[in-house]
Coordinates of C-alpha atoms in Angstrom, one line a residue:
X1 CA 183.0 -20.7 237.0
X2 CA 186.8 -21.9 238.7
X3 CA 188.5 -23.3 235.7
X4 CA 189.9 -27.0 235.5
X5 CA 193.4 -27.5 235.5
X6 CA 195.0 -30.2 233.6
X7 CA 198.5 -29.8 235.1
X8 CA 201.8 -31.7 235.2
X9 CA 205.2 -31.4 237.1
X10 CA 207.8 -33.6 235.4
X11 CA 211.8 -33.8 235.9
X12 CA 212.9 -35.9 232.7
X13 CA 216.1 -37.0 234.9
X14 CA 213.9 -39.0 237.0
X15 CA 211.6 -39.8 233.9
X16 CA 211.4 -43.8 233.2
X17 CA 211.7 -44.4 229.4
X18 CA 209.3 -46.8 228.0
X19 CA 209.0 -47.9 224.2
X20 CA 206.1 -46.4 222.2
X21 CA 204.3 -48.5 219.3
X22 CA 202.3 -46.1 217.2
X23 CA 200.2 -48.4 216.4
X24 CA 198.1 -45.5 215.4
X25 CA 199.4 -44.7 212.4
X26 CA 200.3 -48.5 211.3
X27 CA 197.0 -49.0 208.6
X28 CA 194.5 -46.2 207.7
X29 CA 191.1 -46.9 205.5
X30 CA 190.0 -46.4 202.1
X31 CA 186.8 -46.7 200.4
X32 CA 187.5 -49.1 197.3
X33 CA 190.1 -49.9 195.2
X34 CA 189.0 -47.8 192.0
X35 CA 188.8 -44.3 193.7
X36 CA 192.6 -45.2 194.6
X37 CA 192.6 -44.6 190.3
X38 CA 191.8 -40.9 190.8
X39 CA 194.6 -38.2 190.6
X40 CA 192.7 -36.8 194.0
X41 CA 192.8 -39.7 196.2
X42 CA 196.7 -40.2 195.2
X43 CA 197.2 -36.7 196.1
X44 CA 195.6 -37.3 199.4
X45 CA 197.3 -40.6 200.2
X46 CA 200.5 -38.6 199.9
X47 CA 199.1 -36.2 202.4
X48 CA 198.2 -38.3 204.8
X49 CA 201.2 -39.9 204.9
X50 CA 203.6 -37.2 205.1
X51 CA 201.3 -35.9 207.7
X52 CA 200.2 -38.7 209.4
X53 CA 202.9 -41.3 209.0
X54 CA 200.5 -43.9 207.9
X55 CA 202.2 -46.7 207.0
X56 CA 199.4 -49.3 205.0
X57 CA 196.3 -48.6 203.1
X58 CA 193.3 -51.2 203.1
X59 CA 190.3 -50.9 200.7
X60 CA 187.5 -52.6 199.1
X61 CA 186.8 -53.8 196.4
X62 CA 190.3 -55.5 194.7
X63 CA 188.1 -58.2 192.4
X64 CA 185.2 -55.6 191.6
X65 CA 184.3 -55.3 188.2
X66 CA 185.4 -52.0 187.8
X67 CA 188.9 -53.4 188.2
X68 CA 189.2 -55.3 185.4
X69 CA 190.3 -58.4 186.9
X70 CA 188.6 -61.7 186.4
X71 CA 189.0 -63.1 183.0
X72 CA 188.3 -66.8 182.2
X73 CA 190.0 -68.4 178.6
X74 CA 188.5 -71.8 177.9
X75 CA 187.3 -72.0 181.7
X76 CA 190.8 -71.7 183.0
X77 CA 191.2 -68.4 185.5
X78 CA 193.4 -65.8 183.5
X79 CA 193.2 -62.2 185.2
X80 CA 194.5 -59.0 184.4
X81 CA 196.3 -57.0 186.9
X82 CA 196.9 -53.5 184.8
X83 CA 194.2 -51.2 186.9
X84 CA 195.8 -53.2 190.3
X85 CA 199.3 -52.3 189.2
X86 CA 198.1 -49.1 188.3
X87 CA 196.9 -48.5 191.6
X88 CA 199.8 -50.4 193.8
X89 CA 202.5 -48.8 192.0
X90 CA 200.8 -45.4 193.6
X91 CA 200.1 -46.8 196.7
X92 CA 204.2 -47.5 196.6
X93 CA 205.0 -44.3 195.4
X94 CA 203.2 -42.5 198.0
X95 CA 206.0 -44.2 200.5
X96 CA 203.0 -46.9 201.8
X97 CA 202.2 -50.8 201.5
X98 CA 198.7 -51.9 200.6
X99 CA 196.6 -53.9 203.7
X100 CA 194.9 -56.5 201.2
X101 CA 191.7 -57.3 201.3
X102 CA 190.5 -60.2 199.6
X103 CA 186.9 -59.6 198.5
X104 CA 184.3 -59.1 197.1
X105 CA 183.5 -61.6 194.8
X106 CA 183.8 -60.7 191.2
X107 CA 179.9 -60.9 189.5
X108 CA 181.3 -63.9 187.1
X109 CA 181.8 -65.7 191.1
X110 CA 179.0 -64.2 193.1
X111 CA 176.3 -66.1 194.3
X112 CA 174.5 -62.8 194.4
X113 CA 175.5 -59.2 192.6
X114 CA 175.3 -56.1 193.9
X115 CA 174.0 -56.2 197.3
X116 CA 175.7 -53.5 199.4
X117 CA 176.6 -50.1 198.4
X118 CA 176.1 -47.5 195.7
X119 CA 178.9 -48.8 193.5
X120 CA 177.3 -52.6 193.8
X121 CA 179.8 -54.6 195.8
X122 CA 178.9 -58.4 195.0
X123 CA 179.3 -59.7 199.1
X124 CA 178.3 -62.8 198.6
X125 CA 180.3 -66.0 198.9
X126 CA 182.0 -67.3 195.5
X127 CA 180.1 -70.2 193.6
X128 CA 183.4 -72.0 193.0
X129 CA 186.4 -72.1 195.4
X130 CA 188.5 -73.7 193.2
X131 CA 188.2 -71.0 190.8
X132 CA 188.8 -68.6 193.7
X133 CA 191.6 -70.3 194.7
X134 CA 193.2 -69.8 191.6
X135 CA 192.6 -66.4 191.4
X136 CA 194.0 -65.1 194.6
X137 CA 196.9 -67.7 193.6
X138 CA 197.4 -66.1 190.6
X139 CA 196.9 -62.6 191.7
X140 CA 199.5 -62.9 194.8
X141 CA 202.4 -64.5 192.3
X142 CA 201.6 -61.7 190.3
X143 CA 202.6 -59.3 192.6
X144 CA 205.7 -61.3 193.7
X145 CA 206.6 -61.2 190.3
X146 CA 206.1 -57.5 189.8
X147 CA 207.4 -56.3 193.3
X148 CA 209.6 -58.5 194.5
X149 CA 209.5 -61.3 197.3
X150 CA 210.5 -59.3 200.3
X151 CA 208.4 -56.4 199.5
X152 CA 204.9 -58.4 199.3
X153 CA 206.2 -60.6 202.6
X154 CA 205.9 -57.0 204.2
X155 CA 202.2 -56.7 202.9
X156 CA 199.1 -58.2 205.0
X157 CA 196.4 -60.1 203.1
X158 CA 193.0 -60.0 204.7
X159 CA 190.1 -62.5 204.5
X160 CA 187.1 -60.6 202.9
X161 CA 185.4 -57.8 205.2
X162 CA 182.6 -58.1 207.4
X163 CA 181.3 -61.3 206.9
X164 CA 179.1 -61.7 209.9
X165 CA 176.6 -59.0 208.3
X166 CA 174.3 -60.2 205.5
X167 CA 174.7 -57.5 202.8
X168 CA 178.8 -58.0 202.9
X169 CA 178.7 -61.6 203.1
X170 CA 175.4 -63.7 201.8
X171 CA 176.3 -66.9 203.3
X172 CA 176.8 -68.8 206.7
X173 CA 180.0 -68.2 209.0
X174 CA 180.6 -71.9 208.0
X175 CA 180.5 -70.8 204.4
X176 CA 183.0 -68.0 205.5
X177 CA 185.2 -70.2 207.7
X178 CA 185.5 -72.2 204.5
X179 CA 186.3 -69.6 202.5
X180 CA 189.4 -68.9 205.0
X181 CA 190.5 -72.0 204.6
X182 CA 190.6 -71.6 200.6
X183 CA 192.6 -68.9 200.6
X184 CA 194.8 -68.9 202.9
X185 CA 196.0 -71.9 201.3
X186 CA 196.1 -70.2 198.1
X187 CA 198.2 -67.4 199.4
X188 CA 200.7 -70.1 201.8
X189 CA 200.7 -72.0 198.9
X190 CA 202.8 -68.6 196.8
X191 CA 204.9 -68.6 200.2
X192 CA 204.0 -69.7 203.3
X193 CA 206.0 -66.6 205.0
X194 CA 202.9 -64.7 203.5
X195 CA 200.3 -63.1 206.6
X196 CA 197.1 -63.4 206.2
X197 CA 194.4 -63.3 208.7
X198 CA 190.9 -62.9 209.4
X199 CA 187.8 -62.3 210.3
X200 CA 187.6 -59.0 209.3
X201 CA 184.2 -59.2 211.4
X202 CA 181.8 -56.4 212.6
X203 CA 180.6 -55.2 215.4
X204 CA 180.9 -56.0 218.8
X205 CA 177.7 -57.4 220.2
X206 CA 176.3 -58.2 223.5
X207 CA 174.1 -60.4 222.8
X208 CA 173.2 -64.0 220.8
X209 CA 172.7 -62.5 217.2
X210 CA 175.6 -64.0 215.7
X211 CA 175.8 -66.8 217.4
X212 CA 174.0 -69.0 214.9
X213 CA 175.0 -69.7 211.3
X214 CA 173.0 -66.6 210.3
X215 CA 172.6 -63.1 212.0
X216 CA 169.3 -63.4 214.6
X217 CA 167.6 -59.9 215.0
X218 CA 165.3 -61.1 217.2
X219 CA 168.6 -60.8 219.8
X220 CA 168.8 -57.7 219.1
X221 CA 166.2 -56.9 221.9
X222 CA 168.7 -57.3 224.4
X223 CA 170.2 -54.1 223.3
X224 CA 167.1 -51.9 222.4
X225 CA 166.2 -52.6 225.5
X226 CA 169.1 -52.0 227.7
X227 CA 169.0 -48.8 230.4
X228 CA 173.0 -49.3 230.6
X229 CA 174.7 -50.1 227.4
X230 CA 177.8 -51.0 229.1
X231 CA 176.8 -52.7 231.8
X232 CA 176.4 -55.5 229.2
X233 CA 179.0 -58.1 227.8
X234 CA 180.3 -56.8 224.6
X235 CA 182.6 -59.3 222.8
X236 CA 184.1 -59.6 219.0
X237 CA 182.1 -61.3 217.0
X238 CA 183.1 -64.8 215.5
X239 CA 187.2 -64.1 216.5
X240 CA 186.8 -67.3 219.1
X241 CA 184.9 -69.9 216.9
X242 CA 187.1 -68.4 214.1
X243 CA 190.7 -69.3 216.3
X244 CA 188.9 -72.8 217.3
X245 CA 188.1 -73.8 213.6
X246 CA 191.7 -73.1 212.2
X247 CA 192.9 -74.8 215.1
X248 CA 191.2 -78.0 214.5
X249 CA 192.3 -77.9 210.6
X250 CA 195.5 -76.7 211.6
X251 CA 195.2 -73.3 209.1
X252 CA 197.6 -70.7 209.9
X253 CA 196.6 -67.3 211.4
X254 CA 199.1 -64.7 211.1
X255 CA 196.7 -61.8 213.1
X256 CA 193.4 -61.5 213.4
X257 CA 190.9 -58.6 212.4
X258 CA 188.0 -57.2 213.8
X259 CA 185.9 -53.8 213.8
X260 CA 185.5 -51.9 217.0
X261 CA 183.2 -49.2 216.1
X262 CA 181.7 -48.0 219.5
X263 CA 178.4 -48.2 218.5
X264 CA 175.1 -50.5 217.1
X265 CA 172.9 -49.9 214.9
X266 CA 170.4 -52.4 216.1
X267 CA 167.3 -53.5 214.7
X268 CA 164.2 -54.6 215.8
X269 CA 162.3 -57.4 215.0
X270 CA 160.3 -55.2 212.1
X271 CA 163.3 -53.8 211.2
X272 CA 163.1 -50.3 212.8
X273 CA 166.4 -49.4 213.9
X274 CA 168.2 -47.2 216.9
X275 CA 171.8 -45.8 216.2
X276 CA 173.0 -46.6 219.7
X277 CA 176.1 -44.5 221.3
X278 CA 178.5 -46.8 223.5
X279 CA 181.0 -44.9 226.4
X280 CA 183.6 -42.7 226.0
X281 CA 186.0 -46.3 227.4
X282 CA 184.3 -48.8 224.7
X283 CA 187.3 -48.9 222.2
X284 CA 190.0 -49.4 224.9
X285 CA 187.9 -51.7 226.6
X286 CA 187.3 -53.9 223.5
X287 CA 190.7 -53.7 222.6
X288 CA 191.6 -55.0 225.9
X289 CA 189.2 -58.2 225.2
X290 CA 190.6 -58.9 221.8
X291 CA 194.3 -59.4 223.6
X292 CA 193.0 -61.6 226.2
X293 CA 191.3 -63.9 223.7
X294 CA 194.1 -63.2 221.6
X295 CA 197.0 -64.5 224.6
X296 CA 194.7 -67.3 225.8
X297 CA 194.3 -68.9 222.6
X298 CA 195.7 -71.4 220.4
X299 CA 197.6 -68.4 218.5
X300 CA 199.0 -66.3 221.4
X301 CA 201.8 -64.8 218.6
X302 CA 199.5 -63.4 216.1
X303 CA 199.2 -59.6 215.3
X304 CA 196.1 -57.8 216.2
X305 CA 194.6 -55.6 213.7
X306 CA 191.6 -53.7 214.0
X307 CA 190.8 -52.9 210.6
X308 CA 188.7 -50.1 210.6
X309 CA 187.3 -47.8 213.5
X310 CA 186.0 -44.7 214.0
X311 CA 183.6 -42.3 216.2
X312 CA 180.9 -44.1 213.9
X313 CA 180.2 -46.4 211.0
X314 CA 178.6 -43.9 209.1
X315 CA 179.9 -42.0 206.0
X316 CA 177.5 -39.0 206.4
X317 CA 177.8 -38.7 210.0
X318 CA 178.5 -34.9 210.8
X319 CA 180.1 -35.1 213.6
X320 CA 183.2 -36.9 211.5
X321 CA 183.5 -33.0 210.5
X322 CA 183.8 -31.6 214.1
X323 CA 186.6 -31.4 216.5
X324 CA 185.1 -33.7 218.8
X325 CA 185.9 -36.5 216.2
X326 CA 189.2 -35.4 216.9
X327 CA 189.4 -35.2 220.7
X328 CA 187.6 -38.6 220.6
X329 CA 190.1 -39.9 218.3
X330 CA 193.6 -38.4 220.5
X331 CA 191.6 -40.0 223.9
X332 CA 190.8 -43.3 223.1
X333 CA 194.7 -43.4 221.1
X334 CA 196.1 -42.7 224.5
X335 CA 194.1 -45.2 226.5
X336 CA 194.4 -48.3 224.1
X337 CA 198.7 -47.2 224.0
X338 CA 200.0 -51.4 224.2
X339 CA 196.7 -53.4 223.6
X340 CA 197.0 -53.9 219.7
X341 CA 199.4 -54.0 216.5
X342 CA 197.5 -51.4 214.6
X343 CA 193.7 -49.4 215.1
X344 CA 192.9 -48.2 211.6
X345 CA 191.0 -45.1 211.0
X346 CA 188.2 -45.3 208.8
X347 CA 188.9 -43.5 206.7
X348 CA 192.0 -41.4 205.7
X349 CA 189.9 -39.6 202.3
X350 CA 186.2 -38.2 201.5
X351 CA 187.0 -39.4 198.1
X352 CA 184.4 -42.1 199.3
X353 CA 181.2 -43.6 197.6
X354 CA 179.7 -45.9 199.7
X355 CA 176.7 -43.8 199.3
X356 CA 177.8 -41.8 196.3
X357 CA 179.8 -39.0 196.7
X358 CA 178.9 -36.2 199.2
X359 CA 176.9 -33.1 198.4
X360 CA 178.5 -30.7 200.4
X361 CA 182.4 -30.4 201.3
X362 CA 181.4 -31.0 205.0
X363 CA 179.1 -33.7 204.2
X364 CA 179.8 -36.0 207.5
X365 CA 182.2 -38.0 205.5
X366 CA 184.7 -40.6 206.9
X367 CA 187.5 -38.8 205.3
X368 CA 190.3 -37.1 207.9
X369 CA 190.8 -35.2 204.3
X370 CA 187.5 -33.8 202.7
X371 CA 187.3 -34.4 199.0
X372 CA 189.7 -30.7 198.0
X373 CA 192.0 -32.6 200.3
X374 CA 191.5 -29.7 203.1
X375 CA 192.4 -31.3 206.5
X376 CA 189.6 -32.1 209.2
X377 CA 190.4 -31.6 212.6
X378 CA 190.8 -35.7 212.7
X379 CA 193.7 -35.4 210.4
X380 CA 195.1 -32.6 212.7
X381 CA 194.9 -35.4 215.2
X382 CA 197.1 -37.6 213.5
X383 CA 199.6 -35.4 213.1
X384 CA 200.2 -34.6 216.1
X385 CA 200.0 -38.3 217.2
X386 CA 202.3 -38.7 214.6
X387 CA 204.7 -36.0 216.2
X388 CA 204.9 -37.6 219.4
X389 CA 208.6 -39.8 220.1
X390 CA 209.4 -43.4 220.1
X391 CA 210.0 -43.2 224.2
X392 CA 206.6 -42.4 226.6
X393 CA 208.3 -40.7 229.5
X394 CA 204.6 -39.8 231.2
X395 CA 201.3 -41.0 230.3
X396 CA 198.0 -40.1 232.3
X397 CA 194.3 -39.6 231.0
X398 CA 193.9 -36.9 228.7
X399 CA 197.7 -36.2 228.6
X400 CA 201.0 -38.0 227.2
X401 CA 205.1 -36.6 227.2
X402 CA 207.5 -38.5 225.1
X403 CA 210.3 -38.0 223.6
X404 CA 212.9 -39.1 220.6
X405 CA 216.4 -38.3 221.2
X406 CA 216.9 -35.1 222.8
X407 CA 213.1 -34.2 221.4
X408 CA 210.4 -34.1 224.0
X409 CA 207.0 -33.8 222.7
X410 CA 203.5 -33.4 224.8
X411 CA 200.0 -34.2 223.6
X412 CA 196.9 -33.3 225.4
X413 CA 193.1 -33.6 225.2
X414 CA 190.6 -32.0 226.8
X415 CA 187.4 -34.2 226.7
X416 CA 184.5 -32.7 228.5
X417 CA 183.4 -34.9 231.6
X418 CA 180.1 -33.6 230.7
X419 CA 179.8 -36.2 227.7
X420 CA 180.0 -39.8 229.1
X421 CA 179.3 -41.1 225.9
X422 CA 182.1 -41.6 222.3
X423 CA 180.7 -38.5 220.8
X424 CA 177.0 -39.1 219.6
X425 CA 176.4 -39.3 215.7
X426 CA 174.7 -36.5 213.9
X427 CA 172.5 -37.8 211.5
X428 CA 170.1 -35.4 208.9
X429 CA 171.4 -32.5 210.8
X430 CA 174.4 -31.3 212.3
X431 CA 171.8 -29.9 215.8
X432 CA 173.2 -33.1 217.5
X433 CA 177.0 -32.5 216.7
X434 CA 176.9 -28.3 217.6
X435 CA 175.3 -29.4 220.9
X436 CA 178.1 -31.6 221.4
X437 CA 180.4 -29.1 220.4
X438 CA 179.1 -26.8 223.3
X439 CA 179.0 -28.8 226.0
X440 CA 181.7 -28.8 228.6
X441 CA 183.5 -26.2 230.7
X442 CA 187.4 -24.5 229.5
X443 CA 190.1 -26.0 231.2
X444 CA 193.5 -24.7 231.5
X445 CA 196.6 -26.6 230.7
X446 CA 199.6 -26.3 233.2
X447 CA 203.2 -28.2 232.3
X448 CA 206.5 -27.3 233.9
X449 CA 209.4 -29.8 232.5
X450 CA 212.1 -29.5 234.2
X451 CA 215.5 -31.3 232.2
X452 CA 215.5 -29.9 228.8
X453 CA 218.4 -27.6 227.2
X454 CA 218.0 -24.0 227.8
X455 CA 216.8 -21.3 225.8
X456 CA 215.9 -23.8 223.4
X457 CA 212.5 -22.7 221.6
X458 CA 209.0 -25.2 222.0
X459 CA 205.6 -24.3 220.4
X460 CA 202.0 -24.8 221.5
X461 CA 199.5 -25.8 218.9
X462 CA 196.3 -25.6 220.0
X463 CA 193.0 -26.9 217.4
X464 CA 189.7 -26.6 218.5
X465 CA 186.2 -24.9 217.8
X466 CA 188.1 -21.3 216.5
X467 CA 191.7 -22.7 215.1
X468 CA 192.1 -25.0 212.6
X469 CA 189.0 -25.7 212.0
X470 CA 188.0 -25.7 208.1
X471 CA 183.9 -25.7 208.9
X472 CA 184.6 -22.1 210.9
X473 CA 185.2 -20.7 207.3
X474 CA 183.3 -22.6 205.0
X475 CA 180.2 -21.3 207.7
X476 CA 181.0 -17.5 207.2
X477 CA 181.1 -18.1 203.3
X478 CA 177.5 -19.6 203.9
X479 CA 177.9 -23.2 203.5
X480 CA 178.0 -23.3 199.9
X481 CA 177.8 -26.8 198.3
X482 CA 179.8 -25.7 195.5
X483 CA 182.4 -23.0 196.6
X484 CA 184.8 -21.4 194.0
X485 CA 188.1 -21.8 193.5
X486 CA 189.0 -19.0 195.7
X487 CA 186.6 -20.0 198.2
X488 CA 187.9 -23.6 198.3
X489 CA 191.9 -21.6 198.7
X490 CA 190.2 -19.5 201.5
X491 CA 189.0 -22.9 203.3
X492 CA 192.0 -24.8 202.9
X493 CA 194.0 -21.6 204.7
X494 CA 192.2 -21.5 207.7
X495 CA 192.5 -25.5 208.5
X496 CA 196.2 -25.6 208.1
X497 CA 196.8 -25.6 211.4
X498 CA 195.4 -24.5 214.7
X499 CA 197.1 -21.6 217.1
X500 CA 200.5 -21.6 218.0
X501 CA 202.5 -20.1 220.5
X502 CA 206.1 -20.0 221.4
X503 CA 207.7 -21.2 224.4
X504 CA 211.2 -20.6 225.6
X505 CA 212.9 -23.3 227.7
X506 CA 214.9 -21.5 230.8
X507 CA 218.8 -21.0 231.4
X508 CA 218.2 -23.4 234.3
X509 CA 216.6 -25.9 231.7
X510 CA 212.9 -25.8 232.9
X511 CA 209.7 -24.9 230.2
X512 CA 206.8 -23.6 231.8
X513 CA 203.4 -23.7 229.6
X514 CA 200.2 -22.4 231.0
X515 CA 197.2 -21.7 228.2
X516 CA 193.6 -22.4 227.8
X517 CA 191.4 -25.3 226.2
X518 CA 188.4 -25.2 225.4
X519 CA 186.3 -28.2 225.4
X520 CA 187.1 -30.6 222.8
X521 CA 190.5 -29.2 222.4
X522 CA 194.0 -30.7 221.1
X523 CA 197.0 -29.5 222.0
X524 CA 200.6 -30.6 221.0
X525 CA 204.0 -29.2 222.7
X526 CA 207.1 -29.9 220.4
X527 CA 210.7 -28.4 219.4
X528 CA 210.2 -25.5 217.4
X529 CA 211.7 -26.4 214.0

C-alpha cells in the first residue's frame, strides 16, 4: 500500500512568529494529598517536572482525615497544618506551586462520610459553613504566614471538585453555589488579590441531567440512544448558572474550572451503564465553548482552567498504558494551542488509589509515570511538548515548528484516520487497546527547513509501538505483577526514550528529514545537545 506523507516545506525567513502559551504543561493531576507524603510520589513529582515542565500540582483530599487537619478546642476551629507543610514544602522543593483544592469535607463536617473512593473521601457538603469558613480562613493565613504573601498570591485555590456528581458532592448545586460563596469570602477575606475559582464541575453533557437541583438519569436516554454522539449539543455543566449566580451576589471569579473528559459514562434508568467514546475533535471543541461562554459573560478576564482531562476518566483503563494515549494526548494539545490558560493531565503519577493501588505495573493507571516511576509513552509526550519554543512559526494538523531563540524545534503526530473516535477505553482487558494499537496505515514524515545555521546537528526522536515503549519489555519478561529488581532496571531502560537519529543541517542552511511513522507515532525534531 502507497504510503502517506505528512510533509512540509518551510523557509523560517518568510516564517511569521507567533507567541506560544504552553498551556500544557501549566497544572498536572494528583490523586490525593496523602500519597504526595510518600518518598515515591516526591521522586516522581520531580520527574515530571524536570521532564515535563509542569508548573502546579492539584490533588484531593487537603481536609481528609488522613491529613491531620481539623481540630476543634472548646468548639472554636483550631487546625493543624504539620502533614500540609510536610507536603507543600515538597511540592516547593520539587520547583512547583500547589493548584488548591478545597474539599472534601473533613468527617467531623460531613453531612455524609465516606462516599466515593477506596480511601473514603467524605463528598458531601459541610454541616456548618461558618465552621468551614474558618477553617479555610485559617488554613490560607497559615500559609501566608509560612510562605510568604507573594508566593501563595501565585497559588490558585479551587472550589471543591466535581460537585455536579452525587458521590463527590451529596447536596444541590444551590448547596454548592453556597458553598462558593463561603469560601471565597473566606479566602478574599486573607487577601482579596487571592484566585479562586470554580466549579470544578464534570462532564460535559448533552442533555437535561443536570439541569435540575439534583443529577436526572432519566436524561440520560438522550445519549444511550444517540446514533451520532456528536451530532449532539455538548456543553459544561453548571459554568453558566455558576457565572450568573456570582454575578447577582457580586462574588469574585478569578477563572473558572471544568472537566473535559471526552467521554460519558451514562446510565440508564436501572442503572446499567455504557462507557461512551466521544471524536477524536471533542476536547478542542469543548474548549472552544468554554471561551465563548467565558468572553460573553459577566467575567470576560477570568482564567480558564480545565482541571483534569485525559483519554478517559478511568484509573484502570489500559489504554492510559499505550502509545495511543500519547498520540491522542500530542493531537488534541495542538488543536486546542490559544483556547485556554491551562488543560491538566490527569494524572502525572500511578502512585494513585482511587481504587486502591494497581496490581500490575501496567495496570491502566492514570499515571504518565507508573508506580517505579518508569515513563509511559504519555509522559514522553510531554516532554517533547515541553521541548517545543516560546514562538509557533508553523502549525497544521498533526504537525507544529517553533522555535526559541536560534532553536527550532518540530513536533509531529501521526493519528490514524482509521480511528474517528479519542482512543476507545480498554476495560477488563487490554483486546480493545492492542486493536487500537493496530489500526492505521505507516506514514512517512517529510520536512525540509530551509533558514537554519549550517552543519549544525538536529535529532529525530521517534516513540511508538517498538521505541520507548516500557509495556514492549515488561511483555517479553511475561507480564509479571511483581518483577525483580533487575527486571524493574531492565523495564525502566527500554522506556527512556524512543529512537533517535541524527540530522545534519546543510552548508547552504537547509535540514532535510525523511523517516517513517507508524501509526500512533510521536516524533520530535530538536538541536542536538
Amino acid at each position: 500500500m502507497t504510503e502517506v506523507i505528512m510533509e512540509l516545506e518551510l523557509d523560517l525567513a518568510d516564517a511569521v512568529h507567533v507567541s506560544l502559551d504552553h498551556f500544557w504543561s501549566r497544572v498536572v493531576g494528583a490523586g490525593r494529598a496523602n500519597e504526595g507524603l510518600r518518598a515515591h510520589w516526591q521522586s516522581q513529582l520531580t520527574q515530571a517536572h524536570r521532564l515535563g515542565g509542569f508548573d502546579y500540582v492539584r490533588f484531593h483530599g487537603l481536609f481528609h482525615g488522613d491529613m491531620f487537619v481539623y481540630r476543634e478546642i472548646d468548639g472554636e476551629v483550631m487546625p493543624s497544618f504539620h502533614y500540609v507543610d510536610l507536603l507543600f514544602d515538597a511540592i516547593l522543593a520539587a520547583g512547583m506551586r500547589p493548584f488548591v483544592e478545597f474539599g472534601f469535607s473533613p468527617a467531623e463536617l460531613a453531612r455524609e462520610t465516606g462516599t466515593v473512593f477506596w480511601w473514603g473521601a467524605n463528598g458531601a457538603p459541610p454541616t456548618d459553613n461558618e465552621k468551614w469558613a474558618a477553617l479555610v480562613r485559617a488554613t490560607v493565613e497559615h500559609w501566608v504566614a509560612r510562605y510568604g504573601i507573594d508566593e501563595v498570591r501565585a497559588w490558585y485555590f479551587e472550589v471543591w471538585n466535581e460537585p455536579n456528581l452525587g458521590p463527590f458532592f451529596r447536596g444541590t448545586r444551590s448547596e454548592y453555589f453556597e458553598l462558593y460563596r463561603v469560601t471565597v469570602r473566606a479566602v478574599k477575606a486573607v487577601d482579596p488579590a487571592l484566585r479562586v475559582g470554580g466549579p470544578a464541575t464534570s462532564n460535559f453533557v448533552p442533555d437535561a441531567r443536570f439541569d435540575g437541583e439534583v443529577e436526572d438519569v432519566a436524561q440520560h436516554e438522550a445519549v444511550l440512544t444517540a446514533p451520532d454522539l456528536d451530532a449532539l449539543d455538548w456543553q459544561p455543566v453548571w459554568l453558566e448558572e455558576f457565572l450568573r449566580f456570582c454575578a447577582d451576589n457580586r462574588l469574585p471569579v478569578d477563572f473558572v474550572s471544568c472537566h473535559p473528559y471526552p467521554t460519558d459514562w451514562a446510565l440508564d434508568g436501572h442503572g446499567n451503564g455504557r462507557k461512551l467514546t466521544r471524536g477524536v475533535e471533542a476536547t478542542p471543541t469543548d474548549l472552544r465553548r468554554v471561551r465563548e461562554i467565558v468572553d460573553a459573560g459577566p467575567y470576560p478576564r477570568a482564567e480558564i482552567h480545565l482541571t483534569e482531562w485525559s483519554s478517559s476518566s478511568s484509573s484502570r483503563d489500559f489504554t492510559h498504558d499505550y502509545p495511543q494515549a500519547a498520540a491522542f494526548v500530542v493531537r488534541t494539545v495542538l488543536a486546542s494551542i490559544g483556547l485556554v490558560d491551562s488543560l491538566a493531565y490527569w494524572t502525572f503519577t500511578d502512585v494513585f488509589e482511587e481504587e486502591g493501588a494497581g496490581r500490575d505495573p501496567f495496570h491502566g493507571g492514570f499515571g504518565m509515570l507508573n508506580q517505579d516511576g518508569i515513563p509511559k509513552p504519555t509522559m514522553h509526550a510531554y516532554r517533547m511538548l515541553n521541548a517545543l519554543g516560546d514562538h509557533l512559526v508553523h502549525r497544521e494538523e498533526g504537525l507544529v515548528v517553533t522555535r526559541r531563540g536560534n532553536d527550532v524545534t518540530a513536533l509531529a503526530v501521526h493519528y490514524p484516520e482509521e480511528v474517528t473516535l479519542s482512543v476507545p477505553a480498554s476495560f477488563g482487558t487490554r483486546d480493545v487497546a492492542d486493536r487500537t494499537l493496530a489500526t492505521g496505515q505507516p506514514k512517512r514524515l517529510s520536512l525540509r527547513i530551509a533558514g537554519l545555521m549550517a552543519s549544525e546537528c538536529y535529532t529525530l526522536e521517534v516513540v511508538d509501538d517498538r521505541n520507548g515503549w516500557a509495556m514492549t519489555e515488561w511483555t517479553g519478561q511475561g507480564r509479571n505483577g511483581n518483577p525483580s529488581r533487575a527486571d524493574i532496571d531492565a523495564i525502566r531502560t527500554s522506556a527512556e526514550h524512543g529512537a533517535i537519529t541524527r540530522h545534519t543541517v546543510s552548508e547552504d542552511g537547509v535540514l532535510e528529514v525523511d523517516a517513517p511513522l507508524r501509526p500512533w507515532a510521536i516524533a520530535l525534531l530538536s538541536r542536538a545537545r
